[in-house]
């Protein structure tokens, strides 16, 4: 379909939040259209098809809550779903609720311009599609703008190269191939053991070692599933009131220092043997806030790495020592460290021996050339802000969002940017985003935005904006919340450190999803305090 059509609402992205936004906003009786870059639904779980891609939050809770019939009917075969199951679920939801008819696929939005005379957004996509809308809901993901480091010579490489988040649907055969993978974050850690099983040789290029803990994935136990299905309303209610939008039970939640060293060790050993990584991180209450507590737990994890990896020199290279455990997103693996005990896996420390260029036949580091047939970039994303700024967004007075955010993103309550009226972000900077369970938190944010739009329409208002002073106030709350944790202690994508030149700002509200909800609701109840209407 071509031509500039007028809608009340345009939604960008048909991932989990975008799909729910279609469902929810349609209930308001407004006209809407969703533009999606891919040729299918699912967002993150559409794009990330790399070997081993799997969610690390239990699927019984990492799923929609808005429809009781859906959550009763759907069966999750595994505790932590692989990409294919999550994509199948997104497709089921799109069909079950008749959402697909509102989506235009292969329509990557690359221009969003606010026309202040009309109070409307003009939307354009790479394929030439144009539209206008009173409101835009940007549900375009926190981890979608791909980061491929600018190594010289990539265009000369005669083999194949892939970024993990743009993986070919038909898959990549590794049999008989010399494969190099750059990056050891959550993605690299999931891919390494799987690629190692079939590649002739796998060379892992590691810049910073990651703390990774066992995932303990397994087939869904029928009793566990039944316990969830019998109690979904209560458990969902608990999740909506929780700091991480997650369901937690049997919490042992006291300070490391409430225990003797022997008790601590026993608790940590029990946790390591039975709890997945995210639960392990909640063994004690102060792992994320006290450096001393954190160091005790980090040393325990380093001990585990040393006990798994047989070559002591390789084990030492794999031990993270330069930042607190949990200050970068904790990784969860299935056989990651064990993969280094295979004869066909080699580890290269590219901090000591940096990659200098891609050659026609491989990768060169300062120490020499590594001949490769396939290079896998598990190098992450221009996270949180990249999916917004790459759309070439201009607001009042033609101001570019990239200029506005040159020193770091500013938002009011994580969803509205001063000077960019009627543009609502889901999981935007300054929201709990990636530090809360994203499907549940996304549902809440979509409901919140739908409420704002409904109020606007009921009052006959044309424009909702905020003011820089309210952005400053909210940024201060975001900063203060982060300041009470150890998150600033690591060079992570949470602070933009993975992208050369990106300002170092902690971009996520870590004060808790529950607190965030309360703050949003308070400001609205207070007569939309901090908002500016026209
Ligand atoms: O990306 P990352 P990711 N030269 O940015 C390295 C979610 N996720 O795709 O640490 C050499 O974490 C970089 O090194 P360094 C999850 O939230 C969830 O793995 O910057 N190396 C790092 O090792 C996660 O946090 C799931 O020094 C370079 C790696 O590449 C987020 O997505 C699964 C480099 C990038 O790690 C992102 O994870 C997967 C360079 N120039 C992802 N540039 C689950 O739910 C970067 N690196 C399980």
XYZ file of C-alpha atoms and ligand atoms in Angstrom:
582
model
C 0.000 0.000 0.000
C 1.374 3.441 -0.833
C 0.196 7.005 -0.378
C 0.019 9.246 2.661
C -2.892 8.134 4.780
C -4.140 9.742 7.941
C -4.485 7.838 11.188
C -5.149 8.743 14.754
C -2.290 6.555 15.927
C 0.746 5.041 14.223
C 2.582 2.341 16.141
C 6.199 1.659 15.201
C 7.170 -1.982 15.718
C 5.239 -5.238 15.978
C 7.238 -6.773 18.794
C 5.551 -7.763 22.039
C 4.745 -4.190 23.129
C 3.705 -3.092 19.641
C 1.315 -6.024 19.288
C -0.311 -5.252 22.600
C -0.481 -1.556 21.651
C -2.501 -2.481 18.542
C -4.904 -4.521 20.658
C -5.245 -1.907 23.382
C -5.462 1.246 21.261
C -7.966 -0.369 18.936
C -10.260 -0.597 21.971
C -10.288 3.212 22.106
C -12.068 3.262 18.753
C -9.259 5.208 17.073
C -7.881 4.539 13.610
C -4.418 3.010 13.719
C -1.657 1.460 11.675
C 1.469 -0.392 12.725
C 4.666 -0.282 10.672
C 7.123 -3.128 11.146
C 10.569 -3.458 9.574
C 10.591 -7.262 9.525
C 8.364 -9.543 7.496
C 6.852 -11.053 10.618
C 5.832 -10.218 14.197
C 7.833 -10.737 17.387
C 10.430 -7.941 17.359
C 13.459 -9.123 19.330
C 12.225 -12.684 18.949
C 11.796 -12.268 15.216
C 15.279 -10.863 14.584
C 17.454 -12.790 17.032
C 17.614 -16.255 15.424
C 21.258 -16.942 16.222
C 22.227 -20.427 17.423
C 21.206 -20.883 21.050
C 18.908 -17.808 21.227
C 16.665 -18.269 24.226
C 14.961 -16.092 26.814
C 16.356 -16.150 30.341
C 13.153 -15.310 32.192
C 10.676 -18.110 32.843
C 8.186 -18.300 29.998
C 5.217 -18.814 32.291
C 5.784 -15.224 33.382
C 7.553 -13.796 30.318
C 4.242 -13.781 28.445
C 1.141 -11.640 28.126
C -1.219 -11.225 31.044
C -3.989 -9.306 29.302
C -6.113 -12.295 28.332
C -6.897 -15.139 30.705
C -7.949 -17.464 27.861
C -4.600 -16.943 26.150
C -2.537 -17.700 29.236
C -4.614 -20.777 30.025
C -4.475 -22.155 26.478
C -0.848 -21.541 25.625
C 1.668 -24.272 26.441
C 5.332 -23.442 26.920
C 7.310 -26.633 26.280
C 10.398 -25.379 28.097
C 11.082 -23.371 31.205
C 13.095 -20.829 29.160
C 11.743 -20.710 25.631
C 13.941 -20.840 22.576
C 13.526 -18.110 19.965
C 11.296 -20.273 17.739
C 8.727 -20.810 20.525
C 8.587 -17.098 21.325
C 8.153 -16.225 17.668
C 5.385 -18.854 17.372
C 3.663 -17.307 20.404
C 3.839 -13.795 18.882
C 2.289 -15.171 15.685
C -0.437 -16.928 17.640
C -1.290 -13.707 19.486
C -1.329 -11.703 16.229
C -3.797 -14.184 14.695
C -5.888 -14.885 17.770
C -6.610 -11.202 18.336
C -6.823 -10.168 14.676
C -3.814 -7.835 14.926
C -2.109 -8.725 11.642
C -4.579 -6.753 9.515
C -3.296 -3.540 11.151
C 0.380 -4.227 10.414
C 2.378 -3.332 7.340
C 5.492 -5.495 7.181
C 8.848 -4.719 5.575
C 8.125 -1.075 6.304
C 11.070 0.329 8.231
C 10.262 3.827 9.497
C 13.174 6.142 8.770
C 11.607 9.572 9.232
C 9.323 11.021 11.904
C 8.607 14.739 11.550
C 6.241 16.714 13.738
C 4.286 19.402 11.907
C 3.428 21.981 14.534
C 0.854 23.822 12.423
C -1.130 20.624 11.972
C -0.174 19.021 15.299
C 0.498 15.828 13.414
C 3.403 13.471 12.884
C 4.503 12.790 9.320
C 5.851 9.283 9.045
C 7.947 7.917 6.184
C 9.481 4.505 5.655
C 12.389 3.166 3.617
C 9.987 1.552 1.139
C 8.399 4.915 0.306
C 5.302 4.453 2.486
C 4.123 7.685 4.084
C 1.391 8.447 6.604
C 0.367 11.076 9.114
C -0.903 10.540 12.638
C -1.937 12.592 15.622
C -0.028 10.253 17.943
C 2.973 7.976 17.440
C 3.640 5.068 19.786
C 7.292 4.066 19.373
C 7.462 0.404 20.376
C 10.666 -0.114 18.464
C 12.720 -1.952 21.041
C 15.580 -1.270 23.438
C 17.969 -3.689 21.771
C 17.381 -3.413 18.072
C 19.867 -0.951 16.568
C 22.689 -3.309 15.633
C 26.298 -2.522 16.592
C 28.835 -3.763 14.053
C 32.208 -2.305 15.089
C 33.926 -0.395 12.301
C 36.926 -2.702 11.832
C 38.795 -1.718 8.678
C 38.609 -4.231 5.858
C 35.222 -5.849 6.555
C 34.190 -5.228 2.951
C 37.210 -7.226 1.754
C 36.336 -10.390 3.698
C 35.779 -13.271 1.283
C 33.952 -15.495 3.779
C 30.509 -14.897 5.297
C 29.805 -12.590 8.204
C 26.672 -12.119 10.297
C 25.473 -10.036 13.217
C 23.604 -12.273 15.620
C 20.502 -10.064 15.583
C 20.144 -10.200 11.803
C 20.561 -13.942 11.496
C 19.339 -15.595 8.268
C 16.060 -17.480 8.640
C 17.474 -20.497 6.834
C 20.268 -20.784 9.429
C 24.022 -20.998 8.904
C 25.772 -24.391 8.572
C 29.071 -24.466 10.475
C 30.206 -27.988 9.545
C 33.787 -27.971 8.291
C 34.090 -24.203 8.870
C 36.574 -22.132 10.799
C 34.364 -19.734 12.703
C 35.294 -16.622 14.666
C 32.859 -15.007 17.108
C 33.439 -11.502 18.481
C 31.670 -10.690 21.737
C 30.967 -12.532 24.976
C 27.792 -10.870 26.282
C 24.508 -12.768 26.752
C 24.350 -13.461 23.019
C 27.903 -14.726 22.526
C 27.588 -16.857 25.636
C 24.490 -18.569 24.272
C 25.948 -19.031 20.788
C 29.449 -20.326 21.665
C 28.511 -23.803 22.976
C 26.084 -24.402 20.104
C 28.463 -23.289 17.334
C 31.311 -25.265 18.942
C 29.317 -28.475 18.530
C 29.424 -28.370 14.720
C 32.188 -25.969 13.633
C 35.541 -27.391 12.649
C 37.098 -24.734 14.835
C 35.705 -21.833 16.845
C 37.822 -18.871 17.891
C 36.208 -16.626 20.508
C 37.409 -13.015 20.515
C 36.757 -11.705 24.025
C 37.210 -8.092 25.075
C 35.630 -8.288 28.543
C 34.846 -11.576 30.297
C 31.271 -11.934 31.538
C 29.831 -13.307 34.734
C 27.723 -16.192 33.532
C 25.703 -18.563 35.665
C 23.934 -21.822 34.831
C 20.481 -21.419 33.261
C 19.138 -24.810 34.360
C 16.704 -24.846 31.488
C 14.454 -27.908 31.354
C 11.199 -29.187 29.945
C 8.214 -27.571 31.636
C 7.161 -29.650 34.579
C 3.340 -30.244 34.458
C 2.926 -29.455 38.167
C 4.798 -26.197 37.799
C 2.661 -25.267 34.787
C -0.494 -26.181 36.698
C 0.550 -24.069 39.684
C 0.913 -21.089 37.356
C -2.317 -21.673 35.483
C -4.326 -22.160 38.677
C -2.945 -18.933 40.121
C -2.394 -16.679 37.153
C -4.543 -13.737 38.332
C -2.832 -13.583 41.734
C 0.640 -14.060 40.338
C 0.138 -11.475 37.616
C -1.140 -9.024 40.219
C 2.003 -9.684 42.261
C 4.153 -9.068 39.175
C 2.445 -5.746 38.495
C 3.322 -4.687 42.041
C 6.907 -5.893 42.014
C 10.116 -3.901 41.433
C 11.173 -6.083 38.482
C 7.664 -6.862 37.142
C 8.498 -10.458 38.019
C 7.060 -13.160 40.229
C 9.345 -14.224 43.028
C 8.774 -16.813 45.693
C 10.847 -18.461 48.393
C 13.107 -15.467 48.540
C 16.062 -15.620 50.863
C 16.722 -11.982 51.074
C 19.169 -10.946 53.749
C 22.547 -9.273 53.755
C 25.684 -11.319 53.047
C 26.918 -9.999 56.392
C 24.071 -11.590 58.331
C 25.850 -14.919 57.871
C 29.160 -16.416 58.883
C 31.634 -17.165 56.046
C 30.751 -20.886 56.336
C 27.002 -20.176 56.124
C 27.523 -17.859 53.152
C 29.460 -20.535 51.321
C 26.763 -23.115 51.990
C 24.048 -20.732 50.756
C 26.041 -19.856 47.648
C 26.803 -23.513 46.873
C 23.118 -24.399 47.232
C 22.121 -21.460 45.056
C 24.709 -22.330 42.386
C 23.463 -25.927 42.289
C 19.765 -25.155 42.007
C 18.994 -21.556 41.087
C 19.216 -20.043 37.648
C 21.422 -16.969 37.262
C 18.810 -14.298 37.924
C 17.630 -16.100 41.065
C 21.224 -16.668 42.156
C 21.709 -12.905 42.039
C 18.914 -12.551 44.582
C 20.530 -14.933 47.071
C 21.483 -11.960 49.232
C 19.889 -8.531 49.424
C 23.047 -6.450 49.073
C 24.850 -7.967 46.069
C 23.748 -5.027 43.927
C 24.408 -2.258 46.433
C 27.438 -3.131 48.574
C 30.800 -3.561 46.875
C 32.042 -5.695 49.770
C 29.060 -8.047 49.516
C 29.402 -8.084 45.761
C 33.100 -8.990 45.927
C 32.349 -12.044 48.069
C 29.815 -13.335 45.553
C 31.991 -12.423 42.533
C 34.922 -14.350 44.001
C 32.673 -17.372 44.524
C 31.664 -17.236 40.841
C 35.285 -16.862 39.710
C 36.048 -19.987 41.743
C 33.334 -21.851 39.823
C 34.797 -20.722 36.474
C 38.239 -21.945 37.582
C 36.732 -25.284 38.599
C 34.985 -25.817 35.233
C 37.673 -24.693 32.773
C 40.542 -27.182 32.712
C 43.300 -24.963 31.306
C 44.205 -22.579 34.165
C 45.426 -19.856 31.802
C 42.152 -19.942 29.819
C 40.148 -20.017 33.071
C 41.965 -16.915 34.268
C 41.190 -15.102 31.000
C 37.509 -15.998 31.446
C 37.322 -14.667 35.014
C 35.765 -11.168 35.150
C 37.798 -9.026 37.519
C 37.298 -5.427 36.455
C 33.686 -4.772 37.471
C 31.152 -5.959 40.049
C 28.976 -8.973 39.335
C 25.572 -7.813 38.069
C 26.790 -4.337 37.024
C 26.582 -5.635 33.459
C 23.558 -7.734 32.588
C 24.137 -11.115 34.219
C 24.446 -13.897 31.631
C 22.895 -17.329 31.866
C 24.367 -20.215 29.970
C 24.111 -23.848 29.098
C 27.641 -25.221 28.860
C 29.443 -21.963 28.079
C 32.566 -22.413 30.202
C 32.601 -26.154 29.442
C 32.942 -25.296 25.728
C 36.495 -24.069 26.404
C 37.470 -27.639 27.364
C 36.889 -28.719 23.756
C 39.855 -29.149 21.431
C 38.151 -27.094 18.694
C 37.642 -23.911 20.761
C 40.275 -21.196 21.234
C 39.974 -18.009 23.287
C 41.679 -14.769 22.227
C 41.846 -11.826 24.628
C 41.367 -8.831 22.342
C 41.974 -6.340 25.108
C 45.571 -7.573 25.356
C 45.770 -8.403 21.645
C 43.306 -6.078 19.847
C 41.664 -6.749 16.503
C 43.334 -4.432 14.000
C 41.523 -5.331 10.788
C 39.426 -7.780 8.870
C 41.436 -9.327 6.039
C 40.091 -11.174 2.983
C 40.759 -14.450 4.837
C 40.066 -13.686 8.474
C 40.770 -11.351 11.372
C 44.095 -9.788 12.195
C 45.046 -8.977 15.764
C 48.281 -7.342 16.850
C 49.741 -10.824 17.413
C 48.881 -12.206 13.958
C 46.155 -13.401 11.609
C 43.338 -15.828 12.425
C 42.091 -17.515 9.270
C 38.312 -17.785 9.235
C 35.502 -18.853 6.921
C 32.720 -17.225 8.960
C 32.756 -14.228 11.336
C 29.908 -13.860 13.822
C 29.434 -10.441 15.375
C 27.853 -10.913 18.810
C 28.708 -7.277 19.451
C 25.401 -6.027 20.760
C 23.435 -2.877 20.123
C 23.308 0.891 20.253
C 20.981 0.169 23.125
C 17.925 2.040 24.435
C 18.351 5.223 22.358
C 19.567 3.854 19.000
C 16.203 2.532 17.859
C 14.720 6.020 18.367
C 17.479 8.233 16.966
C 17.986 6.171 13.788
C 14.408 7.068 12.758
C 15.513 10.681 12.069
C 13.023 12.217 14.460
C 12.418 15.979 14.378
C 10.120 17.798 16.767
C 9.212 21.435 17.435
C 11.312 23.965 15.473
C 12.700 21.095 13.414
C 14.906 19.964 16.305
C 16.558 16.605 15.735
C 16.258 14.079 18.552
C 19.973 13.263 18.103
C 20.845 16.891 18.940
C 18.432 16.965 21.831
C 20.063 13.815 23.251
C 23.661 14.767 22.357
C 24.672 14.715 26.056
C 22.463 11.743 26.899
C 18.757 11.019 26.688
C 16.285 13.199 28.578
C 12.673 12.174 29.070
C 9.788 12.827 31.355
C 8.744 9.606 33.087
C 10.573 7.606 30.428
C 7.957 8.010 27.758
C 7.749 11.646 26.597
C 10.483 14.014 25.320
C 10.111 17.808 25.662
C 9.682 19.348 22.225
C 8.470 16.094 20.667
C 4.737 16.220 21.432
C 2.367 13.274 21.069
C 5.281 10.853 20.659
C 5.094 8.095 23.264
C 7.951 5.677 23.810
C 7.470 2.200 25.240
C 10.562 1.067 27.182
C 12.166 4.427 26.406
C 15.213 5.815 28.227
C 14.329 6.704 31.800
C 11.759 3.913 32.053
C 12.474 0.591 33.822
C 12.912 -0.890 30.320
C 15.377 -3.733 30.221
C 15.685 -3.881 34.027
C 12.104 -5.056 34.437
C 10.429 -8.043 32.828
C 9.690 -6.458 29.501
C 6.403 -8.043 28.453
C 4.618 -7.198 31.699
C 6.192 -3.747 32.048
C 5.407 -3.129 28.368
C 1.757 -4.025 28.911
C 1.594 -1.562 31.759
C 3.237 1.217 29.749
C 0.932 0.621 26.797
C -2.081 0.774 29.147
C -0.701 4.002 30.606
C -0.199 5.583 27.170
C -3.663 4.411 26.079
C -5.053 6.136 29.178
C -3.250 9.370 28.312
C -4.579 9.239 24.739
C -8.103 8.517 25.990
C -7.902 11.509 28.350
C -6.621 13.711 25.514
C -9.450 12.687 23.233
C -12.096 13.086 25.928
C -10.842 16.617 26.647
C -10.579 17.487 22.938
C -6.869 18.238 23.275
C -4.511 18.373 20.335
C -1.067 18.240 21.838
C 0.662 16.799 24.890
C 4.240 17.792 25.662
C 6.445 18.290 28.684
C 9.030 20.910 29.636
C 12.832 20.652 29.983
C 12.618 21.375 33.726
C 10.414 18.308 34.195
C 12.820 16.225 32.171
C 15.614 17.461 34.458
C 13.605 16.515 37.514
C 12.943 13.035 36.160
C 16.562 12.581 35.054
C 17.601 13.416 38.595
C 15.319 10.680 39.931
C 16.814 8.256 37.387
C 20.359 9.260 38.387
C 19.642 9.069 42.099
C 18.165 5.589 41.770
C 21.216 4.385 39.819
C 23.531 6.055 42.335
C 22.297 3.701 45.041
C 23.497 0.677 43.059
C 26.740 -0.584 41.539
C 25.493 -0.224 37.964
C 27.696 2.781 37.214
C 30.797 0.751 38.056
C 30.900 -1.129 34.739
C 31.440 -0.071 31.137
C 28.189 -1.565 29.903
C 25.583 -0.838 27.272
C 23.385 0.396 30.162
C 25.658 3.465 30.205
C 26.339 3.535 26.452
C 29.994 2.559 26.953
C 29.923 -0.033 24.151
C 29.369 2.592 21.438
C 32.338 4.876 20.691
C 31.396 8.512 21.354
C 28.074 7.773 23.071
C 27.682 9.929 26.201
C 28.106 7.990 29.413
C 24.696 8.178 31.085
C 22.845 5.432 32.933
C 19.764 5.260 30.733
C 17.361 3.124 32.734
C 15.163 3.806 35.761
C 16.331 1.322 38.419
C 14.114 2.683 41.193
C 11.748 -0.250 40.598
C 8.864 -0.919 38.264
C 6.452 -0.584 41.200
C 7.857 2.829 42.111
C 7.872 3.888 38.455
C 4.188 3.020 38.090
C 3.436 4.977 41.223
C 5.350 8.035 39.973
C 3.556 8.008 36.609
C 0.163 7.593 38.267
C 0.907 10.364 40.814
C 1.782 12.898 38.134
C -1.402 12.148 36.194
C -3.560 12.199 39.326
C -1.978 15.535 40.193
C -3.698 17.149 37.222
C -1.111 15.930 34.734
C 1.651 17.733 36.601
C 4.710 18.269 34.397
C 2.774 17.944 31.183
C 2.097 20.816 28.803
C -1.073 20.824 26.711
C -2.070 22.836 23.673
O 25.419 -7.566 23.560
P 26.413 -7.005 24.705
P 24.575 -8.924 23.545
N 35.698 -5.371 19.857
O 26.569 -5.549 24.400
C 31.819 -7.088 22.664
C 19.876 -9.082 25.970
N 19.961 -10.487 25.635
O 23.927 -9.021 22.239
O 31.973 -5.998 27.106
C 35.587 -6.464 20.608
O 25.990 -7.402 26.059
C 31.523 -6.567 24.033
O 32.708 -6.369 24.754
P 32.709 -5.296 25.990
C 20.509 -8.845 27.323
O 19.857 -7.807 27.979
C 19.211 -11.325 26.368
O 25.391 -10.067 24.022
O 31.976 -4.072 25.510
N 34.496 -6.808 21.292
C 30.649 -7.686 24.571
O 31.408 -8.781 24.993
C 21.911 -8.466 26.922
O 22.639 -7.778 27.895
C 19.292 -12.663 26.128
O 34.136 -5.059 26.267
C 33.445 -5.983 21.203
C 29.854 -8.084 23.334
O 30.609 -7.663 22.208
C 21.637 -7.645 25.690
O 20.608 -8.350 25.020
C 20.121 -13.160 25.154
C 33.472 -4.814 20.411
C 28.509 -7.411 23.261
O 27.771 -7.766 24.384
C 22.789 -7.464 24.753
O 23.503 -8.689 24.652
C 20.870 -12.276 24.418
C 34.664 -4.524 19.740
N 34.780 -3.405 19.006
C 20.790 -10.939 24.662
N 32.263 -4.209 20.518
C 18.470 -13.568 26.948
O 17.342 -13.319 27.276
C 31.524 -4.969 21.347
N 32.229 -6.038 21.757
C 19.116 -14.765 27.378
